[in-house]
Amino acid sequence: MKKGLILLLLSLTLILAACTDQQPSSQEEEAPEEAVAEESTDTTESVEQTAQESDAEIPAAVDKPLKIAAIMEFSTGTFASQYVSGLEAQVEKFGGEVQIYNANNDLSQMANHLQTAINQGVDGILIDHGRAEALNQGVEEALEKGIPVVTFDNDITVEGVTAISQDDYSLAWGTLKQMAQDIDGEGNIVYVWAGGFTPLERRNVIYEAFLEHYPNVKEVARFGSVSNNTALDSQNQMEAVLKKYPEEGSIDAVFAPYDEFAKGVTRAIQQAGRDEIKVYGIDLSDEDLQIMQAENSPWVTTAATDPAEVAGVQVRFLYQKIAGEETPSIYALDPSVVNVSDLPDEPVTMADVGQHIEGWGSPNAARTPWMDALEAKNGQ
Ligand code: SR1
């Protein structure tokens, strides 16, 4: 390993240790390097179980049609739609019913939805995005009333909650590392980002470290907003940047750490005929694959997990909690880096991306043997 890379990894470790938006870990007392490593390894081992006994005894608490509430900050974009499909598929396999509450980017509405779900006496609550300051109180109330909670992509730090993530630090580093190599450690880049969203805040920690490590990489423009049409907004904002930097070669790459950002900037670059600018994104969907695989697409790399799998893991942890099983405080899925150059010429979909990308997917995470029996009983 090169000396520079070792220094970067050391500085990333220090930054991660200081980062306050990470979920509390049961290994908090450990050295930071060990704690970070365990987030993606040891915890995985403890929760990944290959179901061998489909006739395992189903705990009585889950052996009935459960009512699950999914409290979402927003449901726009392909990541969110795949995530919702994943929630519905896993809950249905377990014979339950999930009600989706979409707050349309309004945190106080999200808190209201959480309250509604508690008042309705649901059996379990899933939270997607949102911020602790808006939701902590409701989460505490849910736990007091015996309703288990599993969160995804937020900074809630209430004891008893399992918080899952896509390991945003690895996502960001995976795609930025590829960018650094492609531009040979120097060049002008554009950064698309919006604050206030836990995964984007975490990805930004890595971006800041990346800039420090590569002093010859210069950020020439930054913009970003999350709205009901993030891709279109990003497209418009990128068009303005391209007008400001009209000469070929004045921009080398764009870091767009959310696929709705990446879709928008890719369209702006294509429409301006500036295909020399490469896009490095995060997330993956059928639509993203189509955009990335188009001829001469500027979007060359993305780092991602499968959103449907994220949802499946979250639902399974919730059912484990309802069944009275131990679940970890934190769990991070392992992302993969997807380079267009790794894909064949034929169109690839989410269903077969695993055939081309090593390590893609973790379908057995948070799976207990009785889950097979429960799925079989519900005809799945
Ligand atoms: C506005 S936050 C968008 C991110 O949430 C999920 O973590 C997806 O990865 C997406 O990039």
XYZ file of C-alpha atoms and ligand atoms in Angstrom:
391
model
C 0.000 0.000 0.000
C 1.360 3.414 -0.892
C 2.484 5.706 1.939
C -0.053 8.357 0.847
C -2.927 5.906 1.015
C -1.861 4.744 4.478
C -1.854 8.394 5.633
C -5.321 8.906 4.145
C -6.685 5.807 5.862
C -5.222 6.995 9.179
C -6.784 10.442 8.776
C -10.139 8.901 7.775
C -9.995 6.743 10.901
C -9.455 9.830 13.075
C -12.290 11.673 11.358
C -14.634 8.735 11.754
C -13.732 8.484 15.426
C -14.585 12.160 15.909
C -17.753 12.025 13.854
C -20.798 12.615 16.048
C -23.554 11.522 13.668
C -22.596 7.850 13.880
C -24.929 5.574 15.791
C -23.854 4.389 19.233
C -22.105 1.080 19.182
C -21.988 -1.635 21.750
C -18.215 -1.581 21.097
C -17.882 2.136 21.963
C -14.951 1.536 24.302
C -12.820 -0.052 21.598
C -10.099 1.604 19.560
C -11.678 3.528 16.653
C -10.096 1.323 13.970
C -11.502 -1.796 15.574
C -14.910 -0.207 16.048
C -15.119 0.807 12.389
C -13.930 -2.592 11.216
C -16.467 -4.364 13.352
C -19.286 -2.329 11.937
C -18.837 -4.129 8.662
C -17.383 -7.475 9.736
C -18.032 -8.869 13.219
C -21.564 -7.537 13.422
C -22.181 -9.040 10.006
C -21.007 -12.422 11.220
C -23.243 -12.267 14.261
C -26.373 -11.455 12.275
C -25.772 -13.288 9.000
C -27.123 -16.764 9.406
C -27.804 -19.225 6.715
C -31.220 -20.647 7.405
C -30.796 -24.378 7.477
C -33.990 -25.400 9.205
C -37.127 -24.273 7.437
C -39.019 -26.274 10.058
C -37.577 -24.197 12.949
C -40.184 -23.248 15.536
C -41.795 -19.898 14.737
C -41.921 -17.591 17.800
C -45.571 -16.953 18.756
C -45.060 -13.152 18.671
C -44.446 -13.190 14.907
C -46.690 -16.100 14.001
C -49.615 -13.840 13.069
C -50.325 -11.035 10.575
C -48.379 -8.119 12.105
C -49.082 -4.467 11.400
C -45.901 -2.580 10.558
C -45.549 1.188 10.005
C -42.825 2.628 7.779
C -42.222 6.297 8.553
C -40.386 7.861 5.605
C -38.999 11.383 5.215
C -39.513 11.211 1.435
C -40.404 8.612 -1.156
C -39.309 10.261 -4.378
C -36.542 8.820 -6.539
C -35.593 5.335 -7.611
C -33.710 4.531 -4.399
C -36.855 5.170 -2.338
C -39.131 3.225 -4.684
C -36.857 0.155 -4.642
C -36.611 0.476 -0.860
C -40.416 0.571 -0.499
C -40.759 -2.484 -2.766
C -38.221 -4.278 -0.579
C -40.159 -3.420 2.599
C -43.442 -4.595 1.112
C -41.935 -7.795 -0.250
C -40.309 -8.850 3.037
C -43.301 -7.954 5.247
C -45.621 -9.777 2.848
C -43.379 -12.852 2.946
C -43.788 -12.807 6.717
C -47.575 -12.576 6.354
C -47.730 -9.010 7.693
C -48.932 -5.690 6.387
C -46.878 -2.511 6.067
C -48.343 0.960 5.918
C -46.075 3.566 4.316
C -46.200 7.111 5.727
C -44.479 9.604 3.413
C -43.664 13.007 4.957
C -42.636 14.680 1.662
C -39.449 16.117 3.185
C -41.297 17.663 6.141
C -39.704 16.604 9.441
C -42.593 17.788 11.615
C -44.989 15.800 9.436
C -42.697 12.809 9.904
C -42.947 13.247 13.697
C -46.756 13.427 13.357
C -46.776 10.225 11.331
C -44.690 8.518 13.996
C -47.208 9.621 16.614
C -50.098 8.328 14.497
C -48.450 4.918 14.161
C -47.868 4.749 17.931
C -51.490 5.728 18.623
C -52.687 3.023 16.254
C -50.765 0.472 18.300
C -48.773 -1.012 15.431
C -46.580 -4.044 16.149
C -43.354 -2.481 14.926
C -41.988 0.737 13.424
C -39.462 1.243 10.629
C -37.989 4.710 10.207
C -36.335 5.843 6.985
C -34.223 9.042 7.014
C -35.337 11.921 9.253
C -33.384 13.524 12.070
C -33.065 12.733 15.747
C -34.170 16.188 16.884
C -37.562 15.617 15.231
C -38.019 11.939 16.073
C -36.246 11.052 19.330
C -39.247 11.841 21.515
C -41.599 9.696 19.443
C -39.108 6.842 19.303
C -38.755 6.908 23.104
C -42.539 6.827 23.456
C -42.806 3.889 21.042
C -40.237 1.898 23.038
C -41.993 2.740 26.324
C -45.175 1.318 24.823
C -43.358 -1.853 23.791
C -43.261 -1.074 20.055
C -39.836 -1.981 18.649
C -38.109 0.432 16.266
C -35.483 -0.120 13.563
C -34.081 2.907 11.752
C -32.304 3.433 8.456
C -30.261 6.473 7.437
C -30.729 8.716 10.429
C -28.920 9.899 13.550
C -31.338 8.638 16.218
C -29.401 7.481 19.280
C -32.029 5.953 21.555
C -31.007 2.813 23.444
C -32.883 -0.247 22.265
C -33.149 0.924 18.657
C -31.287 -0.917 15.881
C -29.867 1.541 13.352
C -28.860 0.304 9.937
C -26.933 2.087 7.209
C -25.233 1.433 3.903
C -21.857 2.297 5.429
C -21.862 5.765 3.891
C -18.163 6.252 4.582
C -17.287 3.257 2.397
C -19.795 4.318 -0.260
C -18.158 7.738 -0.562
C -14.608 6.452 -0.416
C -15.302 3.736 -2.993
C -16.433 6.151 -5.670
C -13.971 8.945 -4.745
C -11.040 6.525 -4.866
C -12.014 5.621 -8.420
C -12.285 9.306 -9.309
C -8.844 10.060 -7.847
C -7.302 7.263 -9.886
C -9.077 8.302 -13.095
C -7.969 11.946 -12.860
C -4.538 10.916 -11.591
C -4.877 12.880 -8.356
C -5.366 16.320 -9.891
C -8.039 18.360 -11.616
C -11.097 20.573 -11.253
C -14.187 18.974 -9.791
C -17.795 19.883 -9.043
C -19.487 18.704 -5.837
C -23.243 18.142 -5.535
C -24.388 18.056 -1.931
C -27.150 19.117 0.472
C -26.837 19.224 4.267
C -29.304 17.926 6.838
C -29.559 14.351 5.568
C -27.622 11.852 7.679
C -26.234 9.745 4.786
C -25.133 12.865 2.912
C -23.549 14.311 6.082
C -21.573 11.090 6.522
C -20.492 11.022 2.864
C -19.377 14.637 3.224
C -16.972 13.659 6.029
C -15.134 11.473 3.529
C -15.272 14.110 0.797
C -13.606 16.671 3.082
C -10.852 14.137 3.885
C -10.483 13.368 0.171
C -9.860 17.058 -0.628
C -7.256 17.276 2.115
C -5.497 14.209 0.828
C -5.457 15.392 -2.785
C -4.407 19.075 -2.645
C -4.201 19.134 -6.454
C -7.898 18.365 -6.750
C -9.748 21.676 -6.739
C -13.470 22.079 -6.122
C -14.550 24.755 -8.618
C -18.290 24.621 -7.945
C -20.709 23.231 -5.385
C -24.508 23.124 -5.424
C -27.310 20.806 -4.415
C -30.789 20.563 -2.995
C -33.148 17.710 -2.182
C -36.675 18.373 -3.379
C -39.593 16.616 -5.024
C -37.615 16.764 -8.255
C -33.991 16.528 -7.209
C -32.771 15.229 -10.583
C -34.278 18.145 -12.510
C -33.003 20.696 -10.002
C -29.514 19.181 -10.236
C -29.703 19.288 -14.028
C -30.594 22.993 -14.000
C -27.872 23.797 -11.484
C -25.265 21.846 -13.486
C -26.288 23.666 -16.670
C -25.465 26.959 -14.938
C -22.052 25.601 -13.872
C -21.306 24.451 -17.426
C -22.104 27.936 -18.722
C -19.663 29.374 -16.204
C -16.958 26.912 -17.325
C -17.497 26.627 -21.080
C -13.967 25.565 -22.108
C -13.351 21.889 -22.688
C -11.096 20.564 -19.931
C -12.088 23.243 -17.403
C -13.982 20.613 -15.377
C -12.684 17.050 -15.036
C -15.252 15.326 -12.861
C -18.374 15.650 -10.718
C -18.878 13.957 -7.344
C -22.640 13.392 -7.045
C -23.191 11.236 -3.941
C -26.910 10.499 -4.520
C -28.291 8.996 -7.733
C -30.885 11.741 -8.196
C -27.963 14.236 -8.227
C -26.011 12.008 -10.615
C -28.937 11.599 -13.036
C -29.412 15.368 -13.260
C -25.768 16.298 -13.784
C -25.331 13.485 -16.311
C -28.226 14.829 -18.390
C -26.838 18.388 -18.250
C -23.389 17.192 -19.351
C -24.837 15.102 -22.195
C -27.069 17.915 -23.416
C -24.145 20.351 -23.418
C -22.015 17.841 -25.355
C -19.404 17.916 -22.584
C -18.908 14.156 -22.354
C -15.273 14.668 -21.332
C -16.577 15.409 -17.788
C -16.990 12.177 -15.813
C -19.596 11.623 -13.095
C -18.929 9.622 -9.912
C -22.136 8.760 -8.100
C -23.691 6.775 -5.272
C -26.713 4.409 -5.510
C -27.947 2.077 -8.197
C -31.296 1.278 -9.813
C -32.508 -0.097 -13.148
C -32.829 3.470 -14.404
C -29.323 4.348 -13.174
C -27.891 1.274 -14.906
C -29.580 2.291 -18.125
C -28.122 5.818 -17.895
C -24.651 4.541 -17.003
C -24.637 1.929 -19.782
C -25.694 4.374 -22.499
C -22.975 4.963 -25.098
C -20.345 7.462 -23.904
C -22.231 8.065 -20.684
C -20.405 10.539 -18.455
C -21.590 8.574 -15.382
C -18.788 6.016 -15.140
C -18.784 4.857 -11.514
C -21.201 4.444 -8.662
C -20.964 2.865 -5.214
C -24.078 1.155 -3.964
C -25.963 -1.492 -2.080
C -29.268 -2.956 -3.213
C -32.042 -0.751 -1.682
C -34.474 -3.684 -1.644
C -31.956 -5.622 0.423
C -31.497 -2.685 2.789
C -35.245 -2.800 3.354
C -35.248 -6.583 3.795
C -32.541 -6.363 6.466
C -34.441 -3.603 8.284
C -37.685 -5.619 8.307
C -35.912 -8.779 9.497
C -34.272 -6.930 12.406
C -37.711 -5.602 13.341
C -39.221 -9.088 13.311
C -36.287 -10.372 15.367
C -37.022 -7.641 17.918
C -40.735 -8.497 17.962
C -39.740 -12.141 18.488
C -37.727 -11.025 21.523
C -34.335 -11.778 19.986
C -31.152 -9.806 20.554
C -30.321 -7.420 17.732
C -27.238 -5.191 17.370
C -27.377 -1.416 17.995
C -25.857 -0.785 14.582
C -25.525 -2.715 11.363
C -23.981 -1.535 8.090
C -24.486 -3.302 4.780
C -21.344 -3.680 2.692
C -21.482 -1.561 -0.469
C -19.862 -2.372 -3.815
C -18.226 -0.140 -6.382
C -19.772 -0.503 -9.828
C -17.695 0.722 -12.768
C -19.342 0.788 -16.167
C -16.170 -0.843 -17.450
C -16.961 -3.882 -15.248
C -20.352 -4.362 -16.929
C -20.941 -6.203 -20.196
C -22.186 -4.444 -23.336
C -25.658 -5.924 -22.859
C -28.075 -4.044 -20.590
C -27.776 -5.093 -16.941
C -30.616 -4.833 -14.420
C -30.664 -4.863 -10.627
C -31.708 -8.500 -10.795
C -28.475 -9.584 -12.468
C -25.929 -6.972 -11.373
C -24.553 -9.531 -8.894
C -23.361 -11.654 -11.805
C -20.924 -8.932 -12.782
C -19.970 -7.238 -9.516
C -18.088 -9.310 -6.972
C -19.481 -9.156 -3.452
C -22.752 -7.564 -4.539
C -25.587 -8.153 -2.096
C -25.989 -9.692 1.345
C -29.335 -11.505 1.123
C -28.882 -13.481 4.344
C -28.135 -10.608 6.699
C -30.372 -10.552 9.798
C -31.950 -13.895 8.903
C -32.873 -16.360 11.647
C -33.821 -19.986 10.855
C -37.506 -19.541 11.848
C -37.855 -16.890 9.124
C -37.724 -19.618 6.477
C -40.509 -21.441 8.268
C -42.573 -18.264 8.565
C -42.112 -17.494 4.857
C -42.995 -21.065 3.919
C -46.104 -20.910 6.092
C -47.199 -17.747 4.277
C -46.744 -19.443 0.953
C -43.578 -17.563 -0.059
C -31.166 12.726 0.508
S -30.428 11.321 1.110
C -30.298 10.299 -0.278
C -29.651 8.998 0.043
O -30.449 8.230 0.877
C -30.089 6.867 0.701
O -29.108 6.599 1.628
C -29.573 6.753 -0.684
O -28.354 6.089 -0.720
C -29.472 8.165 -1.173
O -28.253 8.449 -1.791
